[in-house]
Amino acid sequence: MIYQFAKVLVQIFIIVLLTAVYGQSQPPSPGLPDRESDNTFKAMKSRSSELERLRRVNTSPRENEPQLNLPLIYKDFNKIQLINTEKLQKNNAAGNLNFPAIAKASKDIKKRAMRLKSNLFPTSKNEDLKIELKEDFRVERLNG
């Protein structure tokens, strides 16, 4: 009798277990959308829309963005480096300072640096670039 009772309990347990497993493994009915797949689809669509918006923003031409004069920027930057190494560094290394050459090189560097700055960071105003040195580099002043 106990053996038959245990056998019935095992059969009921197996039936309950199979029912639970079968209920979880069934796909949702075709009329009702699955919440998880619906949320995943919405999230993917939202990310796709955001990426497309960012692509359009980054590839569209900007109205107020100034165009850089790259050849002139490159020329000024290289010339400043050339003047520094060939005229100022060599003059300093030689030991005998040639003040007129230093003054001329400094004025040229200042002129190119101002033009380089105005080309790299253009202003919205159409101002004429005034390249004037604040101090006068006269030889008498540099020697004394």
mmCIF file of N, CA and C in Angstrom:
data_model
loop_
_atom_site.group_PDB
_atom_site.id
_atom_site.type_symbol
_atom_site.label_atom_id
_atom_site.label_comp_id
_atom_site.label_asym_id
_atom_site.label_seq_id
_atom_site.Cartn_x
_atom_site.Cartn_y
_atom_site.Cartn_z
ATOM 1 N N MET A 1 0.799 -1.172 0.000
ATOM 2 C CA MET A 1 0.000 0.000 0.000
ATOM 3 C C MET A 1 0.858 1.258 0.000
ATOM 4 N N ILE A 2 1.879 1.307 0.816
ATOM 5 C CA ILE A 2 2.772 2.456 0.830
ATOM 6 C C ILE A 2 3.478 2.554 -0.525
ATOM 7 N N TYR A 3 3.793 1.415 -1.091
ATOM 8 C CA TYR A 3 4.467 1.398 -2.387
ATOM 9 C C TYR A 3 3.570 2.008 -3.443
ATOM 10 N N GLN A 4 2.296 1.696 -3.463
ATOM 11 C CA GLN A 4 1.370 2.245 -4.454
ATOM 12 C C GLN A 4 1.179 3.748 -4.220
ATOM 13 N N PHE A 5 1.112 4.159 -2.933
ATOM 14 C CA PHE A 5 0.950 5.572 -2.609
ATOM 15 C C PHE A 5 2.164 6.385 -3.073
ATOM 16 N N ALA A 6 3.359 5.847 -2.895
ATOM 17 C CA ALA A 6 4.580 6.520 -3.337
ATOM 18 C C ALA A 6 4.616 6.584 -4.855
ATOM 19 N N LYS A 7 4.146 5.532 -5.505
ATOM 20 C CA LYS A 7 4.108 5.494 -6.968
ATOM 21 C C LYS A 7 3.167 6.572 -7.497
ATOM 22 N N VAL A 8 2.005 6.754 -6.859
ATOM 23 C CA VAL A 8 1.054 7.780 -7.284
ATOM 24 C C VAL A 8 1.650 9.179 -7.057
ATOM 25 N N LEU A 9 2.332 9.377 -5.930
ATOM 26 C CA LEU A 9 2.948 10.682 -5.656
ATOM 27 C C LEU A 9 4.031 11.011 -6.689
ATOM 28 N N VAL A 10 4.822 10.030 -7.079
ATOM 29 C CA VAL A 10 5.855 10.246 -8.094
ATOM 30 C C VAL A 10 5.207 10.592 -9.428
ATOM 31 N N GLN A 11 4.107 9.922 -9.773
ATOM 32 C CA GLN A 11 3.422 10.205 -11.037
ATOM 33 C C GLN A 11 2.845 11.626 -11.025
ATOM 34 N N ILE A 12 2.251 12.029 -9.893
ATOM 35 C CA ILE A 12 1.700 13.387 -9.791
ATOM 36 C C ILE A 12 2.832 14.417 -9.891
ATOM 37 N N PHE A 13 3.950 14.138 -9.234
ATOM 38 C CA PHE A 13 5.101 15.043 -9.292
ATOM 39 C C PHE A 13 5.597 15.195 -10.722
ATOM 40 N N ILE A 14 5.691 14.074 -11.459
ATOM 41 C CA ILE A 14 6.157 14.119 -12.854
ATOM 42 C C ILE A 14 5.171 14.892 -13.716
ATOM 43 N N ILE A 15 3.892 14.702 -13.502
ATOM 44 C CA ILE A 15 2.879 15.413 -14.296
ATOM 45 C C ILE A 15 2.977 16.922 -14.023
ATOM 46 N N VAL A 16 3.115 17.315 -12.768
ATOM 47 C CA VAL A 16 3.238 18.733 -12.417
ATOM 48 C C VAL A 16 4.514 19.321 -13.011
ATOM 49 N N LEU A 17 5.585 18.581 -12.915
ATOM 50 C CA LEU A 17 6.855 19.050 -13.464
ATOM 51 C C LEU A 17 6.778 19.214 -14.972
ATOM 52 N N LEU A 18 6.205 18.225 -15.685
ATOM 53 C CA LEU A 18 6.080 18.315 -17.143
ATOM 54 C C LEU A 18 5.156 19.454 -17.550
ATOM 55 N N THR A 19 4.108 19.663 -16.790
ATOM 56 C CA THR A 19 3.186 20.761 -17.099
ATOM 57 C C THR A 19 3.904 22.114 -16.961
ATOM 58 N N ALA A 20 4.681 22.259 -15.908
ATOM 59 C CA ALA A 20 5.405 23.519 -15.695
ATOM 60 C C ALA A 20 6.432 23.760 -16.792
ATOM 61 N N VAL A 21 7.173 22.711 -17.162
ATOM 62 C CA VAL A 21 8.185 22.847 -18.209
ATOM 63 C C VAL A 21 7.529 23.130 -19.551
ATOM 64 N N TYR A 22 6.426 22.448 -19.840
ATOM 65 C CA TYR A 22 5.729 22.639 -21.109
ATOM 66 C C TYR A 22 5.171 24.055 -21.208
ATOM 67 N N GLY A 23 4.655 24.583 -20.099
ATOM 68 C CA GLY A 23 4.098 25.937 -20.096
ATOM 69 C C GLY A 23 5.150 26.999 -20.336
ATOM 70 N N GLN A 24 6.352 26.795 -19.858
ATOM 71 C CA GLN A 24 7.411 27.778 -20.050
ATOM 72 C C GLN A 24 8.032 27.695 -21.431
ATOM 73 N N SER A 25 8.010 26.561 -22.053
ATOM 74 C CA SER A 25 8.666 26.400 -23.342
ATOM 75 C C SER A 25 7.785 26.773 -24.518
ATOM 76 N N GLN A 26 6.533 27.069 -24.314
ATOM 77 C CA GLN A 26 5.630 27.423 -25.396
ATOM 78 C C GLN A 26 5.923 28.837 -25.894
ATOM 79 N N PRO A 27 6.025 29.038 -27.208
ATOM 80 C CA PRO A 27 6.182 30.397 -27.727
ATOM 81 C C PRO A 27 4.889 31.172 -27.518
ATOM 82 N N PRO A 28 4.970 32.499 -27.479
ATOM 83 C CA PRO A 28 3.742 33.270 -27.293
ATOM 84 C C PRO A 28 2.821 33.079 -28.486
ATOM 85 N N SER A 29 1.579 33.266 -28.242
ATOM 86 C CA SER A 29 0.612 33.102 -29.330
ATOM 87 C C SER A 29 0.847 34.186 -30.370
ATOM 88 N N PRO A 30 0.575 33.873 -31.658
ATOM 89 C CA PRO A 30 0.892 34.844 -32.712
ATOM 90 C C PRO A 30 0.144 36.162 -32.594
ATOM 91 N N GLY A 31 -0.985 36.199 -31.958
ATOM 92 C CA GLY A 31 -1.749 37.427 -31.845
ATOM 93 C C GLY A 31 -1.169 38.398 -30.840
ATOM 94 N N LEU A 32 -0.444 37.921 -29.832
ATOM 95 C CA LEU A 32 0.102 38.777 -28.778
ATOM 96 C C LEU A 32 1.611 38.934 -28.947
ATOM 97 N N PRO A 33 2.130 40.155 -28.989
ATOM 98 C CA PRO A 33 3.579 40.331 -29.121
ATOM 99 C C PRO A 33 4.286 39.987 -27.820
ATOM 100 N N ASP A 34 5.490 39.475 -27.971
ATOM 101 C CA ASP A 34 6.329 39.161 -26.810
ATOM 102 C C ASP A 34 6.898 40.468 -26.272
ATOM 103 N N ARG A 35 6.747 40.709 -24.977
ATOM 104 C CA ARG A 35 7.202 41.978 -24.400
ATOM 105 C C ARG A 35 8.703 42.172 -24.556
ATOM 106 N N GLU A 36 9.469 41.137 -24.316
ATOM 107 C CA GLU A 36 10.924 41.259 -24.373
ATOM 108 C C GLU A 36 11.395 41.565 -25.787
ATOM 109 N N SER A 37 10.871 40.862 -26.777
ATOM 110 C CA SER A 37 11.296 41.128 -28.154
ATOM 111 C C SER A 37 10.794 42.487 -28.613
ATOM 112 N N ASP A 38 9.617 42.911 -28.137
ATOM 113 C CA ASP A 38 9.087 44.226 -28.492
ATOM 114 C C ASP A 38 9.965 45.322 -27.910
ATOM 115 N N ASN A 39 10.396 45.165 -26.651
ATOM 116 C CA ASN A 39 11.286 46.159 -26.027
ATOM 117 C C ASN A 39 12.638 46.184 -26.719
ATOM 118 N N THR A 40 13.154 45.018 -27.094
ATOM 119 C CA THR A 40 14.437 44.947 -27.789
ATOM 120 C C THR A 40 14.340 45.643 -29.143
ATOM 121 N N PHE A 41 13.235 45.418 -29.855
ATOM 122 C CA PHE A 41 13.057 46.050 -31.157
ATOM 123 C C PHE A 41 12.981 47.564 -31.015
ATOM 124 N N LYS A 42 12.242 48.044 -30.007
ATOM 125 C CA LYS A 42 12.124 49.493 -29.796
ATOM 126 C C LYS A 42 13.476 50.106 -29.453
ATOM 127 N N ALA A 43 14.251 49.413 -28.622
ATOM 128 C CA ALA A 43 15.567 49.926 -28.242
ATOM 129 C C ALA A 43 16.495 49.980 -29.452
ATOM 130 N N MET A 44 16.471 48.944 -30.280
ATOM 131 C CA MET A 44 17.323 48.935 -31.479
ATOM 132 C C MET A 44 16.894 50.021 -32.453
ATOM 133 N N LYS A 45 15.602 50.219 -32.613
ATOM 134 C CA LYS A 45 15.105 51.260 -33.518
ATOM 135 C C LYS A 45 15.496 52.645 -33.015
ATOM 136 N N SER A 46 15.418 52.840 -31.689
ATOM 137 C CA SER A 46 15.800 54.118 -31.100
ATOM 138 C C SER A 46 17.289 54.394 -31.298
ATOM 139 N N ARG A 47 18.127 53.380 -31.077
ATOM 140 C CA ARG A 47 19.574 53.550 -31.277
ATOM 141 C C ARG A 47 19.897 53.812 -32.740
ATOM 142 N N SER A 48 19.206 53.115 -33.623
ATOM 143 C CA SER A 48 19.435 53.320 -35.054
ATOM 144 C C SER A 48 19.069 54.740 -35.472
ATOM 145 N N SER A 49 17.942 55.232 -34.969
ATOM 146 C CA SER A 49 17.519 56.602 -35.283
ATOM 147 C C SER A 49 18.519 57.622 -34.751
ATOM 148 N N GLU A 50 19.015 57.392 -33.538
ATOM 149 C CA GLU A 50 19.984 58.321 -32.950
ATOM 150 C C GLU A 50 21.294 58.320 -33.731
ATOM 151 N N LEU A 51 21.758 57.145 -34.140
ATOM 152 C CA LEU A 51 22.991 57.068 -34.934
ATOM 153 C C LEU A 51 22.819 57.757 -36.283
ATOM 154 N N GLU A 52 21.670 57.606 -36.905
ATOM 155 C CA GLU A 52 21.412 58.267 -38.189
ATOM 156 C C GLU A 52 21.384 59.780 -38.007
ATOM 157 N N ARG A 53 20.781 60.254 -36.905
ATOM 158 C CA ARG A 53 20.741 61.693 -36.645
ATOM 159 C C ARG A 53 22.149 62.242 -36.434
ATOM 160 N N LEU A 54 22.975 61.524 -35.676
ATOM 161 C CA LEU A 54 24.355 61.961 -35.444
ATOM 162 C C LEU A 54 25.156 61.975 -36.740
ATOM 163 N N ARG A 55 24.931 60.996 -37.609
ATOM 164 C CA ARG A 55 25.643 60.956 -38.888
ATOM 165 C C ARG A 55 25.275 62.169 -39.732
ATOM 166 N N ARG A 56 23.989 62.511 -39.767
ATOM 167 C CA ARG A 56 23.565 63.671 -40.558
ATOM 168 C C ARG A 56 24.134 64.964 -40.000
ATOM 169 N N VAL A 57 24.154 65.096 -38.685
ATOM 170 C CA VAL A 57 24.683 66.311 -38.056
ATOM 171 C C VAL A 57 26.166 66.460 -38.351
ATOM 172 N N ASN A 58 26.919 65.371 -38.285
ATOM 173 C CA ASN A 58 28.368 65.441 -38.478
ATOM 174 C C ASN A 58 28.780 65.576 -39.929
ATOM 175 N N THR A 59 27.954 65.178 -40.866
ATOM 176 C CA THR A 59 28.338 65.280 -42.276
ATOM 177 C C THR A 59 27.757 66.506 -42.962
ATOM 178 N N SER A 60 26.798 67.175 -42.337
ATOM 179 C CA SER A 60 26.213 68.349 -42.972
ATOM 180 C C SER A 60 27.169 69.533 -42.844
ATOM 181 N N PRO A 61 27.239 70.368 -43.880
ATOM 182 C CA PRO A 61 28.126 71.541 -43.794
ATOM 183 C C PRO A 61 27.560 72.540 -42.787
ATOM 184 N N ARG A 62 28.436 73.115 -42.030
ATOM 185 C CA ARG A 62 28.018 74.090 -41.022
ATOM 186 C C ARG A 62 28.072 75.487 -41.631
ATOM 187 N N GLU A 63 27.063 76.263 -41.335
ATOM 188 C CA GLU A 63 26.961 77.594 -41.937
ATOM 189 C C GLU A 63 28.014 78.565 -41.398
ATOM 190 N N ASN A 64 28.216 78.566 -40.107
ATOM 191 C CA ASN A 64 29.086 79.568 -39.487
ATOM 192 C C ASN A 64 30.519 79.096 -39.320
ATOM 193 N N GLU A 65 30.820 77.912 -39.774
ATOM 194 C CA GLU A 65 32.171 77.387 -39.581
ATOM 195 C C GLU A 65 33.126 77.993 -40.611
ATOM 196 N N PRO A 66 34.165 78.660 -40.153
ATOM 197 C CA PRO A 66 35.102 79.268 -41.108
ATOM 198 C C PRO A 66 35.970 78.200 -41.784
ATOM 199 N N GLN A 67 36.332 78.483 -43.008
ATOM 200 C CA GLN A 67 37.218 77.591 -43.749
ATOM 201 C C GLN A 67 38.658 77.995 -43.469
ATOM 202 N N LEU A 68 39.472 77.009 -43.138
ATOM 203 C CA LEU A 68 40.872 77.285 -42.837
ATOM 204 C C LEU A 68 41.691 77.351 -44.116
ATOM 205 N N ASN A 69 42.642 78.270 -44.129
ATOM 206 C CA ASN A 69 43.553 78.407 -45.253
ATOM 207 C C ASN A 69 44.771 77.533 -44.957
ATOM 208 N N LEU A 70 44.639 76.243 -45.191
ATOM 209 C CA LEU A 70 45.670 75.284 -44.792
ATOM 210 C C LEU A 70 47.022 75.505 -45.459
ATOM 211 N N PRO A 71 47.091 75.830 -46.751
ATOM 212 C CA PRO A 71 48.421 76.061 -47.331
ATOM 213 C C PRO A 71 49.168 77.222 -46.678
ATOM 214 N N LEU A 72 48.469 78.301 -46.371
ATOM 215 C CA LEU A 72 49.112 79.449 -45.731
ATOM 216 C C LEU A 72 49.492 79.121 -44.285
ATOM 217 N N ILE A 73 48.662 78.358 -43.590
ATOM 218 C CA ILE A 73 48.978 77.935 -42.223
ATOM 219 C C ILE A 73 50.246 77.089 -42.228
ATOM 220 N N TYR A 74 50.308 76.150 -43.142
ATOM 221 C CA TYR A 74 51.479 75.268 -43.257
ATOM 222 C C TYR A 74 52.738 76.075 -43.582
ATOM 223 N N LYS A 75 52.612 77.017 -44.512
ATOM 224 C CA LYS A 75 53.755 77.835 -44.924
ATOM 225 C C LYS A 75 54.265 78.686 -43.753
ATOM 226 N N ASP A 76 53.350 79.347 -43.039
ATOM 227 C CA ASP A 76 53.759 80.195 -41.912
ATOM 228 C C ASP A 76 54.394 79.375 -40.793
ATOM 229 N N PHE A 77 53.797 78.243 -40.475
ATOM 230 C CA PHE A 77 54.332 77.409 -39.399
ATOM 231 C C PHE A 77 55.739 76.915 -39.736
ATOM 232 N N ASN A 78 55.929 76.447 -40.958
ATOM 233 C CA ASN A 78 57.263 75.973 -41.373
ATOM 234 C C ASN A 78 58.280 77.103 -41.404
ATOM 235 N N LYS A 79 57.874 78.279 -41.859
ATOM 236 C CA LYS A 79 58.794 79.411 -41.942
ATOM 237 C C LYS A 79 59.220 79.871 -40.547
ATOM 238 N N ILE A 80 58.295 79.853 -39.578
ATOM 239 C CA ILE A 80 58.639 80.213 -38.203
ATOM 240 C C ILE A 80 59.680 79.237 -37.659
ATOM 241 N N GLN A 81 59.487 77.956 -37.900
ATOM 242 C CA GLN A 81 60.456 76.962 -37.441
ATOM 243 C C GLN A 81 61.804 77.150 -38.136
ATOM 244 N N LEU A 82 61.775 77.446 -39.411
ATOM 245 C CA LEU A 82 63.004 77.641 -40.183
ATOM 246 C C LEU A 82 63.783 78.859 -39.681
ATOM 247 N N ILE A 83 63.090 79.949 -39.458
ATOM 248 C CA ILE A 83 63.741 81.168 -38.950
ATOM 249 C C ILE A 83 64.350 80.896 -37.575
ATOM 250 N N ASN A 84 63.601 80.202 -36.735
ATOM 251 C CA ASN A 84 64.094 79.908 -35.391
ATOM 252 C C ASN A 84 65.370 79.064 -35.440
ATOM 253 N N THR A 85 65.370 78.005 -36.226
ATOM 254 C CA THR A 85 66.544 77.120 -36.234
ATOM 255 C C THR A 85 67.718 77.726 -36.992
ATOM 256 N N GLU A 86 67.471 78.329 -38.130
ATOM 257 C CA GLU A 86 68.577 78.806 -38.959
ATOM 258 C C GLU A 86 69.148 80.144 -38.497
ATOM 259 N N LYS A 87 68.310 81.051 -38.063
ATOM 260 C CA LYS A 87 68.802 82.378 -37.727
ATOM 261 C C LYS A 87 69.018 82.564 -36.238
ATOM 262 N N LEU A 88 68.021 82.223 -35.449
ATOM 263 C CA LEU A 88 68.134 82.519 -34.014
ATOM 264 C C LEU A 88 68.989 81.500 -33.278
ATOM 265 N N GLN A 89 68.787 80.228 -33.519
ATOM 266 C CA GLN A 89 69.554 79.200 -32.804
ATOM 267 C C GLN A 89 71.024 79.198 -33.222
ATOM 268 N N LYS A 90 71.282 79.310 -34.524
ATOM 269 C CA LYS A 90 72.668 79.332 -34.997
ATOM 270 C C LYS A 90 73.387 80.592 -34.531
ATOM 271 N N ASN A 91 72.676 81.706 -34.503
ATOM 272 C CA ASN A 91 73.264 82.964 -34.052
ATOM 273 C C ASN A 91 73.622 82.874 -32.571
ATOM 274 N N ASN A 92 72.794 82.250 -31.795
ATOM 275 C CA ASN A 92 73.043 82.097 -30.369
ATOM 276 C C ASN A 92 74.174 81.102 -30.115
ATOM 277 N N ALA A 93 74.246 80.038 -30.903
ATOM 278 C CA ALA A 93 75.267 79.013 -30.720
ATOM 279 C C ALA A 93 76.657 79.530 -31.120
ATOM 280 N N ALA A 94 76.706 80.450 -32.064
ATOM 281 C CA ALA A 94 77.985 80.966 -32.536
ATOM 282 C C ALA A 94 78.664 81.845 -31.471
ATOM 283 N N GLY A 95 77.892 82.425 -30.597
ATOM 284 C CA GLY A 95 78.484 83.228 -29.524
ATOM 285 C C GLY A 95 78.492 84.714 -29.831
ATOM 286 N N ASN A 96 78.619 85.087 -31.082
ATOM 287 C CA ASN A 96 78.581 86.515 -31.420
ATOM 288 C C ASN A 96 77.147 86.845 -31.874
ATOM 289 N N LEU A 97 76.474 87.632 -31.066
ATOM 290 C CA LEU A 97 75.077 87.945 -31.335
ATOM 291 C C LEU A 97 74.982 89.080 -32.350
ATOM 292 N N ASN A 98 74.261 88.837 -33.397
ATOM 293 C CA ASN A 98 74.022 89.815 -34.446
ATOM 294 C C ASN A 98 72.633 90.408 -34.195
ATOM 295 N N PHE A 99 72.615 91.548 -33.469
ATOM 296 C CA PHE A 99 71.344 92.113 -33.046
ATOM 297 C C PHE A 99 70.449 92.562 -34.195
ATOM 298 N N PRO A 100 70.975 93.143 -35.257
ATOM 299 C CA PRO A 100 70.079 93.497 -36.366
ATOM 300 C C PRO A 100 69.415 92.255 -36.989
ATOM 301 N N ALA A 101 70.150 91.161 -37.104
ATOM 302 C CA ALA A 101 69.566 89.935 -37.663
ATOM 303 C C ALA A 101 68.519 89.356 -36.722
ATOM 304 N N ILE A 102 68.796 89.425 -35.414
ATOM 305 C CA ILE A 102 67.822 88.931 -34.433
ATOM 306 C C ILE A 102 66.553 89.773 -34.472
ATOM 307 N N ALA A 103 66.717 91.096 -34.578
ATOM 308 C CA ALA A 103 65.556 91.982 -34.626
ATOM 309 C C ALA A 103 64.720 91.717 -35.870
ATOM 310 N N LYS A 104 65.383 91.531 -37.012
ATOM 311 C CA LYS A 104 64.665 91.261 -38.260
ATOM 312 C C LYS A 104 63.953 89.908 -38.190
ATOM 313 N N ALA A 105 64.629 88.890 -37.655
ATOM 314 C CA ALA A 105 64.023 87.561 -37.536
ATOM 315 C C ALA A 105 62.840 87.589 -36.571
ATOM 316 N N SER A 106 62.985 88.331 -35.486
ATOM 317 C CA SER A 106 61.898 88.434 -34.503
ATOM 318 C C SER A 106 60.683 89.126 -35.097
ATOM 319 N N LYS A 107 60.925 90.163 -35.881
ATOM 320 C CA LYS A 107 59.821 90.867 -36.519
ATOM 321 C C LYS A 107 59.112 89.955 -37.517
ATOM 322 N N ASP A 108 59.882 89.183 -38.269
ATOM 323 C CA ASP A 108 59.288 88.243 -39.233
ATOM 324 C C ASP A 108 58.493 87.151 -38.518
ATOM 325 N N ILE A 109 59.048 86.640 -37.409
ATOM 326 C CA ILE A 109 58.336 85.617 -36.638
ATOM 327 C C ILE A 109 57.038 86.186 -36.082
ATOM 328 N N LYS A 110 57.084 87.407 -35.569
ATOM 329 C CA LYS A 110 55.892 88.049 -35.002
ATOM 330 C C LYS A 110 54.821 88.237 -36.074
ATOM 331 N N LYS A 111 55.240 88.683 -37.264
ATOM 332 C CA LYS A 111 54.291 88.885 -38.362
ATOM 333 C C LYS A 111 53.628 87.563 -38.740
ATOM 334 N N ARG A 112 54.439 86.528 -38.888
ATOM 335 C CA ARG A 112 53.899 85.210 -39.277
ATOM 336 C C ARG A 112 53.049 84.596 -38.159
ATOM 337 N N ALA A 113 53.443 84.813 -36.915
ATOM 338 C CA ALA A 113 52.674 84.280 -35.793
ATOM 339 C C ALA A 113 51.297 84.929 -35.711
ATOM 340 N N MET A 114 51.224 86.228 -35.940
ATOM 341 C CA MET A 114 49.933 86.919 -35.942
ATOM 342 C C MET A 114 49.048 86.416 -37.078
ATOM 343 N N ARG A 115 49.638 86.238 -38.256
ATOM 344 C CA ARG A 115 48.869 85.733 -39.395
ATOM 345 C C ARG A 115 48.435 84.289 -39.155
ATOM 346 N N LEU A 116 49.327 83.495 -38.553
ATOM 347 C CA LEU A 116 49.007 82.108 -38.227
ATOM 348 C C LEU A 116 47.847 82.054 -37.227
ATOM 349 N N LYS A 117 47.892 82.908 -36.227
ATOM 350 C CA LYS A 117 46.818 82.956 -35.230
ATOM 351 C C LYS A 117 45.493 83.356 -35.880
ATOM 352 N N SER A 118 45.526 84.342 -36.755
ATOM 353 C CA SER A 118 44.286 84.775 -37.388
ATOM 354 C C SER A 118 43.739 83.720 -38.354
ATOM 355 N N ASN A 119 44.624 82.913 -38.944
ATOM 356 C CA ASN A 119 44.157 81.844 -39.837
ATOM 357 C C ASN A 119 43.649 80.628 -39.059
ATOM 358 N N LEU A 120 44.263 80.342 -37.915
ATOM 359 C CA LEU A 120 43.814 79.196 -37.117
ATOM 360 C C LEU A 120 42.548 79.514 -36.324
ATOM 361 N N PHE A 121 42.445 80.732 -35.829
ATOM 362 C CA PHE A 121 41.299 81.129 -35.017
ATOM 363 C C PHE A 121 40.685 82.392 -35.611
ATOM 364 N N PRO A 122 39.995 82.270 -36.739
ATOM 365 C CA PRO A 122 39.443 83.455 -37.394
ATOM 366 C C PRO A 122 38.318 84.069 -36.555
ATOM 367 N N THR A 123 38.227 85.379 -36.625
ATOM 368 C CA THR A 123 37.163 86.087 -35.922
ATOM 369 C C THR A 123 35.991 86.249 -36.857
ATOM 370 N N SER A 124 34.825 86.513 -36.286
ATOM 371 C CA SER A 124 33.641 86.674 -37.111
ATOM 372 C C SER A 124 33.618 88.041 -37.796
ATOM 373 N N LYS A 125 34.389 88.976 -37.270
ATOM 374 C CA LYS A 125 34.437 90.317 -37.850
ATOM 375 C C LYS A 125 35.431 90.356 -39.004
ATOM 376 N N ASN A 126 35.174 91.210 -39.953
ATOM 377 C CA ASN A 126 36.106 91.386 -41.068
ATOM 378 C C ASN A 126 37.040 92.545 -40.742
ATOM 379 N N GLU A 127 37.973 92.278 -39.858
ATOM 380 C CA GLU A 127 38.932 93.301 -39.462
ATOM 381 C C GLU A 127 40.215 93.119 -40.262
ATOM 382 N N ASP A 128 40.839 94.226 -40.549
ATOM 383 C CA ASP A 128 42.160 94.153 -41.167
ATOM 384 C C ASP A 128 43.154 93.783 -40.082
ATOM 385 N N LEU A 129 44.019 92.843 -40.402
ATOM 386 C CA LEU A 129 45.014 92.404 -39.431
ATOM 387 C C LEU A 129 46.134 93.439 -39.381
ATOM 388 N N LYS A 130 46.297 94.022 -38.204
ATOM 389 C CA LYS A 130 47.366 94.999 -38.025
ATOM 390 C C LYS A 130 48.523 94.298 -37.359
ATOM 391 N N ILE A 131 49.606 94.248 -38.054
ATOM 392 C CA ILE A 131 50.796 93.593 -37.530
ATOM 393 C C ILE A 131 51.799 94.684 -37.187
ATOM 394 N N GLU A 132 51.782 95.056 -35.940
ATOM 395 C CA GLU A 132 52.699 96.075 -35.472
ATOM 396 C C GLU A 132 53.343 95.571 -34.194
ATOM 397 N N LEU A 133 54.596 95.835 -34.069
ATOM 398 C CA LEU A 133 55.292 95.457 -32.848
ATOM 399 C C LEU A 133 55.081 96.541 -31.805
ATOM 400 N N LYS A 134 54.875 96.125 -30.571
ATOM 401 C CA LYS A 134 54.632 97.092 -29.506
ATOM 402 C C LYS A 134 55.901 97.838 -29.132
ATOM 403 N N GLU A 135 57.014 97.169 -29.259
ATOM 404 C CA GLU A 135 58.277 97.815 -28.926
ATOM 405 C C GLU A 135 59.124 97.939 -30.188
ATOM 406 N N ASP A 136 59.907 98.958 -30.217
ATOM 407 C CA ASP A 136 60.786 99.187 -31.352
ATOM 408 C C ASP A 136 62.093 98.412 -31.118
ATOM 409 N N PHE A 137 62.446 97.549 -32.072
ATOM 410 C CA PHE A 137 63.665 96.758 -31.939
ATOM 411 C C PHE A 137 64.816 97.458 -32.667
ATOM 412 N N ARG A 138 65.277 98.518 -32.093
ATOM 413 C CA ARG A 138 66.422 99.200 -32.665
ATOM 414 C C ARG A 138 67.690 98.597 -32.089
ATOM 415 N N VAL A 139 68.725 98.614 -32.863
ATOM 416 C CA VAL A 139 69.994 98.004 -32.438
ATOM 417 C C VAL A 139 70.537 98.701 -31.205
ATOM 418 N N GLU A 140 70.412 100.025 -31.147
ATOM 419 C CA GLU A 140 70.944 100.759 -30.002
ATOM 420 C C GLU A 140 70.249 100.329 -28.707
ATOM 421 N N ARG A 141 68.988 100.056 -28.819
ATOM 422 C CA ARG A 141 68.220 99.672 -27.648
ATOM 423 C C ARG A 141 68.581 98.260 -27.219
ATOM 424 N N LEU A 142 68.847 97.362 -28.160
ATOM 425 C CA LEU A 142 69.183 95.977 -27.843
ATOM 426 C C LEU A 142 70.593 95.862 -27.269
ATOM 427 N N ASN A 143 71.513 96.708 -27.698
ATOM 428 C CA ASN A 143 72.892 96.645 -27.202
ATOM 429 C C ASN A 143 72.980 97.178 -25.783
ATOM 430 N N GLY A 144 72.172 98.130 -25.425
ATOM 431 C CA GLY A 144 72.321 98.803 -24.134
ATOM 432 C C GLY A 144 71.496 98.194 -23.121
#
